PDB file of C-alpha atoms in Angstrom:
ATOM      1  CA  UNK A  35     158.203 141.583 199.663  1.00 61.00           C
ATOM      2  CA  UNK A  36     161.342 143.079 197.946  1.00 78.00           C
ATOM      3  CA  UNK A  37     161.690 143.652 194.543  1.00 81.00           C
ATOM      4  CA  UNK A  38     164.114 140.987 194.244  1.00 72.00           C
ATOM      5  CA  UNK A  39     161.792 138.541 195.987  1.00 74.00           C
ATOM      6  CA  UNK A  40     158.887 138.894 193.846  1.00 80.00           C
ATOM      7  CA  UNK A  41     160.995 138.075 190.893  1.00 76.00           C
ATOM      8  CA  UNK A  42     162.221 135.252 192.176  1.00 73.00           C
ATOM      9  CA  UNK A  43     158.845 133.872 193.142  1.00 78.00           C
ATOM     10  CA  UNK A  44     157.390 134.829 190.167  1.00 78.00           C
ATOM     11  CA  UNK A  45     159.975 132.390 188.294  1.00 75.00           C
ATOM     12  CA  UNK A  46     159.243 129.864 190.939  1.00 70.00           C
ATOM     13  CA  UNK A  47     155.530 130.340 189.617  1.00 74.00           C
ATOM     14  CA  UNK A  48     155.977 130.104 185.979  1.00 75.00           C
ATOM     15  CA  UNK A  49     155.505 126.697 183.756  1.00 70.00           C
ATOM     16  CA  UNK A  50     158.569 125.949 181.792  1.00 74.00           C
ATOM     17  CA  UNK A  51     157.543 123.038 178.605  1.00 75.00           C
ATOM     18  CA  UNK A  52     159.556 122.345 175.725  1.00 81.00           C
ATOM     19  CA  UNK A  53     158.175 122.780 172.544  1.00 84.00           C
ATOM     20  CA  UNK A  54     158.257 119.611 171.031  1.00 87.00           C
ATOM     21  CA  UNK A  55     157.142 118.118 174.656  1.00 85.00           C
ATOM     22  CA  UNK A  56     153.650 120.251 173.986  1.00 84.00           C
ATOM     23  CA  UNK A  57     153.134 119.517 170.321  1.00 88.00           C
ATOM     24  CA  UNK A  58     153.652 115.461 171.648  1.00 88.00           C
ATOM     25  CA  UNK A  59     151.458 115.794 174.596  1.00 87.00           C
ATOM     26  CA  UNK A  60     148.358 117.788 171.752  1.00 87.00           C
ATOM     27  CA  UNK A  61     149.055 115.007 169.500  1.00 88.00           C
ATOM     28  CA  UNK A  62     148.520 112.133 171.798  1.00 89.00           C
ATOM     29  CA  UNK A  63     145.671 114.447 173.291  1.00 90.00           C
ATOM     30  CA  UNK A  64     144.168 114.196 169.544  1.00 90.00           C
ATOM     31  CA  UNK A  65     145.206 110.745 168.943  1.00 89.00           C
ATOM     32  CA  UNK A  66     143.222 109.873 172.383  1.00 91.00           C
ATOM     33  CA  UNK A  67     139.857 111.609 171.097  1.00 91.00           C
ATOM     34  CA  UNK A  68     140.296 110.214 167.977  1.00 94.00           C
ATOM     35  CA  UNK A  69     140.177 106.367 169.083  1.00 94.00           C
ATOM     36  CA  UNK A  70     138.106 107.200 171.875  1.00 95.00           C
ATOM     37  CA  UNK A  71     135.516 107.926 169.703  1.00 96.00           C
ATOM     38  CA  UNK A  72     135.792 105.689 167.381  1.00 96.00           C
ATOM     39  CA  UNK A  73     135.957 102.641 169.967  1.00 97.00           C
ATOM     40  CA  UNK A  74     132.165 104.639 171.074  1.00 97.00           C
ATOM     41  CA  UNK A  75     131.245 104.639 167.775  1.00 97.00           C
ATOM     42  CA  UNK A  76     132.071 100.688 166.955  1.00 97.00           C
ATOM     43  CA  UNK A  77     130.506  99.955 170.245  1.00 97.00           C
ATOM     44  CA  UNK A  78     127.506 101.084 169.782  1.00 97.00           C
ATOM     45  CA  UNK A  79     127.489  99.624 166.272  1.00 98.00           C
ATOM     46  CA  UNK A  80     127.882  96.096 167.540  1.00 97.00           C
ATOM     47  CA  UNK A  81     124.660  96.981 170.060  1.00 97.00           C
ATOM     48  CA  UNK A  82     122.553  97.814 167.181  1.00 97.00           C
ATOM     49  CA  UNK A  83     123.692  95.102 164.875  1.00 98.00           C
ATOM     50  CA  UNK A  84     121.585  92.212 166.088  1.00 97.00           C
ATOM     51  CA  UNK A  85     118.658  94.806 166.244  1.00 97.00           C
ATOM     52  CA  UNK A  86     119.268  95.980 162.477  1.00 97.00           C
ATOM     53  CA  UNK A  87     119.252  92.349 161.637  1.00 97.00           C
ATOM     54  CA  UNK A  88     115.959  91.478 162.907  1.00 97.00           C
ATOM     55  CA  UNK A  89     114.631  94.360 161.553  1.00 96.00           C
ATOM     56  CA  UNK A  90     115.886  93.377 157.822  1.00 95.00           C
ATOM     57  CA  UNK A  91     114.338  90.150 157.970  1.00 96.00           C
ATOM     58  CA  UNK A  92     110.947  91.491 159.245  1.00 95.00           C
ATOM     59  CA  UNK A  93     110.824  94.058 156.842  1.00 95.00           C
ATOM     60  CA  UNK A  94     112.668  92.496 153.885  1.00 94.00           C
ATOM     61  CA  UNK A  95     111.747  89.402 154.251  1.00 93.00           C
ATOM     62  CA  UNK A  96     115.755  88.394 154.112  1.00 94.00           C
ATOM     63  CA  UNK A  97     117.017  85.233 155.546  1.00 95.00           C
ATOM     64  CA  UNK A  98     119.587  85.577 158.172  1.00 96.00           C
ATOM     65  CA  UNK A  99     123.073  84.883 156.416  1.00 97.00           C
ATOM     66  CA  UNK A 100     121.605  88.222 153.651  1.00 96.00           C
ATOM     67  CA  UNK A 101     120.322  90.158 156.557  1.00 97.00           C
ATOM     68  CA  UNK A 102     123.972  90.350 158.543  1.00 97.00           C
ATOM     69  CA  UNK A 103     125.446  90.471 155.313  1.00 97.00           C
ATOM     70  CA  UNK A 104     123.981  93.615 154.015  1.00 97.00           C
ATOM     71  CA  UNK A 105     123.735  95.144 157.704  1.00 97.00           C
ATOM     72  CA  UNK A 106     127.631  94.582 158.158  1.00 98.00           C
ATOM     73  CA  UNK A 107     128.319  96.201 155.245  1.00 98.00           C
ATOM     74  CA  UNK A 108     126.527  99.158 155.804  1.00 97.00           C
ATOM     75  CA  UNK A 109     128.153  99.227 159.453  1.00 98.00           C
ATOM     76  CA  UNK A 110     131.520  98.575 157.758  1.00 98.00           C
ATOM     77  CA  UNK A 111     130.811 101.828 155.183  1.00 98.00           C
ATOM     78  CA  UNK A 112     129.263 103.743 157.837  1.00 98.00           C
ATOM     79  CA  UNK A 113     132.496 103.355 159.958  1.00 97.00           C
ATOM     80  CA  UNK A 114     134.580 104.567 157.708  1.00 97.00           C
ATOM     81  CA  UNK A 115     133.105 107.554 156.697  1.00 97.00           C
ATOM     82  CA  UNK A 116     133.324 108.409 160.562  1.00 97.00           C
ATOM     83  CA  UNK A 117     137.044 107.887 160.175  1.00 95.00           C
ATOM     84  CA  UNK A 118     137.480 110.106 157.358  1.00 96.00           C
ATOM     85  CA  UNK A 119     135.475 112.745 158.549  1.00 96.00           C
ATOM     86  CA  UNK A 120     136.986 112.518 162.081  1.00 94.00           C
ATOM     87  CA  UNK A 121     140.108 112.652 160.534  1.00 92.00           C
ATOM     88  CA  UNK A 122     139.541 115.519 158.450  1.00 92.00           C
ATOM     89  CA  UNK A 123     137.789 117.518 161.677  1.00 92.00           C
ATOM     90  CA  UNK A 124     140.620 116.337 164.538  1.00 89.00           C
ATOM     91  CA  UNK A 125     143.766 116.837 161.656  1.00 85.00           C
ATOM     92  CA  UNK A 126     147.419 115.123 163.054  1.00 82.00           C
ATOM     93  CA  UNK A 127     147.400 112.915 165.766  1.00 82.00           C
ATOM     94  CA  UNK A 128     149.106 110.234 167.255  1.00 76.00           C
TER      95      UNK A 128
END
């Protein structure tokens, strides 16, 4: 292969992105981990609730209406922590 060749195929070869294109496609890449986990993290917080509730009025001895009270509360504060910490760790996203 000539000289001349080579160059040519190593242009053919190379990835042209914009700029802006790549700092759009990391933030959506971000913003998709971001609500990825927190959709995980909600999920498995509605699993656990009914559990948690039983579990208050065993232990407690709360009625029902106090024991999803106080457990959805905790959830509730529990969930946002997550988002500020996530939000702190991931930084900008979309």
């Amino acid at each position: 292969m000539t000289e001349k060749a080579r160059k040519v195929q190593e242009t053919f070869n190379r990835v042209c992105i914009d700029k802006e294109e790549l700092e759009k496609i990391y933030l959506d890449m971000r913003g998709y981990a971001f609500d990825s986990l927190i959709y995980r993290f909600k999920s498995y917080q509605d699993k656990l609730f009914p559990f948690e509730v039983h579990e208050m009025k065993a232990t407690r001895n709360m009625d029902e209406w106090s024991a999803r009270e106080r457990v959805k509360s905790r959830h509730d504060r529990d969930l946002m922590r997550f988002i500020q910490i996530l939000d702190e760790v991931i930084g900008e996203h979309n």
